[in-house]
Tab-separated table of C-alpha atoms in Angstrom:
chain	number	residue	atom	x	y	z
A	1	MET	CA	-24.187	-3.509	10.949
A	2	LEU	CA	-21.004	-1.530	11.632
A	3	LEU	CA	-18.918	-4.603	10.750
A	4	GLN	CA	-20.784	-4.917	7.435
A	5	ALA	CA	-20.236	-1.210	6.648
A	6	SER	CA	-16.533	-1.517	7.516
A	7	PHE	CA	-16.234	-4.595	5.317
A	8	LEU	CA	-17.894	-2.740	2.433
A	9	VAL	CA	-15.466	0.179	2.766
A	10	ILE	CA	-12.505	-2.201	2.866
A	11	LEU	CA	-13.847	-4.091	-0.131
A	12	VAL	CA	-14.322	-0.901	-2.151
A	13	VAL	CA	-10.821	0.302	-1.279
A	14	SER	CA	-9.232	-3.060	-2.030
A	15	VAL	CA	-10.752	-3.308	-5.490
A	16	ALA	CA	-9.996	0.257	-6.498
A	17	VAL	CA	-10.170	0.766	-10.219
A	18	ARG	CA	-8.520	3.404	-12.386
A	19	GLU	CA	-9.898	4.467	-15.745
A	20	ALA	CA	-7.666	5.392	-18.694
A	21	ASN	CA	-9.028	6.222	-22.118
A	22	GLY	CA	-12.369	4.631	-21.226
A	23	LYS	CA	-10.793	1.314	-20.140
A	24	PHE	CA	-10.898	0.081	-16.580
A	25	ILE	CA	-7.660	-1.084	-15.011
A	26	SER	CA	-8.352	-3.335	-12.064
A	27	ASN	CA	-6.153	-2.846	-9.002
A	28	LEU	CA	-4.255	0.178	-10.379
A	29	SER	CA	-5.168	2.176	-7.298
A	30	PRO	CA	-3.850	5.609	-6.312
A	31	VAL	CA	-1.699	3.821	-3.709
A	32	CYS	CA	-0.178	1.642	-6.426
A	33	MET	CA	0.472	4.665	-8.675
A	34	ARG	CA	2.214	6.506	-5.833
A	35	CYS	CA	4.319	3.413	-5.150
A	36	LEU	CA	5.316	3.066	-8.823
A	37	CYS	CA	6.341	6.714	-8.781
A	38	HIS	CA	8.305	6.216	-5.546
A	39	ALA	CA	10.022	3.102	-6.900
A	40	SER	CA	10.908	4.858	-10.158
A	41	SER	CA	12.507	8.046	-8.835
A	42	ASN	CA	11.519	8.533	-5.194
A	43	CYS	CA	8.692	10.402	-6.958
A	44	ASN	CA	11.075	13.246	-7.715
A	45	LEU	CA	8.812	15.784	-9.438
A	46	SER	CA	11.831	17.700	-10.720
A	47	GLN	CA	13.403	14.579	-12.285
A	48	GLY	CA	14.702	15.534	-15.703
A	49	CYS	CA	15.907	13.155	-18.397
A	50	SER	CA	18.880	10.822	-18.171
A	51	GLN	CA	19.952	8.316	-20.819
A	52	GLY	CA	16.553	8.570	-22.514
A	53	TYR	CA	14.436	8.071	-19.359
A	54	CYS	CA	12.490	11.021	-17.985
A	55	GLY	CA	10.294	12.290	-15.194
A	56	PRO	CA	9.014	11.023	-11.868
A	57	PHE	CA	7.931	7.683	-13.384
A	58	PHE	CA	11.270	7.511	-15.260
A	59	PHE	CA	10.100	5.958	-18.543
A	60	ASN	CA	11.505	6.194	-22.067
A	61	ARG	CA	10.123	7.308	-25.435
A	62	GLU	CA	9.121	3.763	-26.463
A	63	TYR	CA	7.036	3.404	-23.277
A	64	TRP	CA	5.377	6.771	-23.996
A	65	GLU	CA	4.669	5.744	-27.583
A	66	ASP	CA	3.168	2.428	-26.419
A	67	ALA	CA	1.023	4.481	-24.024
A	68	GLY	CA	-0.518	6.363	-26.953
A	69	ARG	CA	1.768	9.414	-26.855
A	70	PRO	CA	-0.202	11.473	-24.314
A	71	THR	CA	0.470	15.209	-24.282
A	72	LEU	CA	0.227	18.019	-21.778
A	73	SER	CA	-3.069	19.200	-23.257
A	74	ALA	CA	-5.601	18.186	-25.880
A	75	ASP	CA	-4.317	20.818	-28.309
A	76	ASP	CA	-0.651	19.799	-27.928
A	77	ASP	CA	1.011	17.966	-30.817
A	78	PRO	CA	2.556	14.559	-29.963
A	79	ASP	CA	4.871	15.017	-32.974
A	80	ARG	CA	6.365	18.154	-31.400
A	81	ASP	CA	10.085	17.701	-30.657
A	82	GLN	CA	9.759	17.918	-26.870
A	83	ALA	CA	6.288	16.339	-26.490
A	84	PHE	CA	7.661	13.121	-24.956
A	85	ALA	CA	10.024	14.812	-22.484
A	86	ASP	CA	7.451	17.443	-21.511
A	87	CYS	CA	4.832	14.778	-20.798
A	88	ALA	CA	7.218	12.504	-18.913
A	89	ARG	CA	8.370	15.378	-16.660
A	90	ASP	CA	4.786	16.508	-15.911
A	91	PHE	CA	3.292	14.360	-13.136
A	92	ARG	CA	-0.297	14.283	-14.452
A	93	CYS	CA	0.713	13.578	-18.045
A	94	ALA	CA	3.212	10.927	-16.937
A	95	GLU	CA	0.545	9.339	-14.753
A	96	ARG	CA	-1.778	9.152	-17.785
A	97	ALA	CA	1.039	7.498	-19.747
A	98	VAL	CA	1.484	4.858	-17.017
A	99	GLU	CA	-2.283	4.269	-16.860
A	100	ASN	CA	-2.462	3.928	-20.646
A	101	TYR	CA	0.520	1.564	-20.703
A	102	MET	CA	-0.988	-0.652	-18.011
A	103	SER	CA	-4.356	-0.588	-19.754
A	104	LYS	CA	-2.687	-1.827	-22.923
A	105	TRP	CA	-0.162	-4.289	-21.485
A	106	GLY	CA	-1.385	-5.210	-17.991
A	107	LEU	CA	-1.250	-8.938	-17.286
A	108	ASP	CA	-0.412	-11.436	-14.569
A	109	CYS	CA	3.385	-11.422	-14.758
A	110	ASN	CA	4.131	-13.341	-11.561
A	111	GLY	CA	1.674	-16.189	-12.161
A	112	ASP	CA	-0.414	-15.725	-9.016
A	113	GLU	CA	-3.634	-15.498	-11.063
A	114	VAL	CA	-4.246	-11.873	-10.032
A	115	THR	CA	-3.194	-8.782	-11.961
A	116	ASP	CA	-2.253	-6.298	-9.278
A	117	CYS	CA	0.339	-3.711	-8.324
A	118	ASP	CA	3.088	-6.336	-8.129
A	119	ASP	CA	2.455	-7.112	-11.801
A	120	TYR	CA	2.275	-3.420	-12.718
A	121	ALA	CA	5.641	-2.871	-11.018
A	122	LEU	CA	7.163	-5.722	-13.038
A	123	ILE	CA	5.670	-4.335	-16.261
A	124	HIS	CA	6.719	-0.772	-15.490
A	125	PHE	CA	10.325	-1.699	-14.717
A	126	ASN	CA	10.941	-4.502	-17.212
A	127	GLY	CA	8.533	-3.599	-19.991
A	128	HIS	CA	5.656	-5.769	-21.075
A	129	ASN	CA	7.787	-8.278	-23.003
A	130	ASP	CA	9.976	-9.173	-20.002
A	131	CYS	CA	7.555	-8.665	-17.146
A	132	ASN	CA	8.315	-12.070	-15.635
A	133	GLN	CA	11.856	-10.912	-14.739
A	134	ALA	CA	12.472	-10.270	-11.028
A	135	ILE	CA	12.958	-6.744	-9.702
A	136	GLU	CA	14.437	-7.773	-6.357
A	137	GLY	CA	18.015	-6.589	-6.065
A	138	THR	CA	17.372	-3.472	-8.159
A	139	ASN	CA	16.972	0.025	-6.738
A	140	PHE	CA	13.454	0.058	-8.191
A	141	GLY	CA	12.647	-3.248	-6.479
A	142	ARG	CA	14.048	-2.139	-3.128
A	143	ARG	CA	12.007	1.080	-3.206
A	144	TYR	CA	8.892	-0.780	-4.392
A	145	ALA	CA	9.188	-3.185	-1.444
A	146	THR	CA	8.921	-0.227	0.981
A	147	CYS	CA	5.533	0.908	-0.341
A	148	ARG	CA	4.080	-2.207	-1.983
A	149	PRO	CA	0.304	-2.342	-1.427
A	150	ARG	CA	-0.614	-5.337	0.682
A	151	PRO	CA	-3.899	-7.212	0.296
A	152	VAL	CA	-6.424	-6.284	2.957
A	153	GLU	CA	-7.218	-9.175	5.236
A	154	VAL	CA	-10.764	-9.289	6.497
A	155	THR	CA	-11.546	-11.254	9.597
A	156	SER	CA	-14.976	-11.790	11.017
A	157	LYS	CA	-15.799	-12.321	14.642
A	158	ASP	CA	-18.544	-14.655	15.624
A	159	PRO	CA	-21.071	-12.908	17.919
């Protein structure tokens, strides 16, 4: 019975699902989000803007626009001059932008027939149009490799 309960916990954790704007995003777990943040900027919460990329997830205005232009609050105006930069520099708002982007563009980029954190990393770094491009050899790719979520292997013992 304990083995079954442990398997159920592992199964629930391994198929973690995030919800963004009412859409479910399979395999975009909190561990994956933290890893994307780490790969982007070492998850530097004070990361400003540089060459049009901003915040701890280090994305640009086009990414934010594709993500539905989330704002700091419901009453904020996405047309406000600093709405993009303010959202990108705020961890929670930036996280919503990443979730929205993956909800819109998430697909199997590496051809392994599973859409998972590896695919989200490719999409996040390369954009959805070039997500089949490798990230190895980039700073993002090297950091991602240090925190990349691994599939949980379940073994059963015969009694």
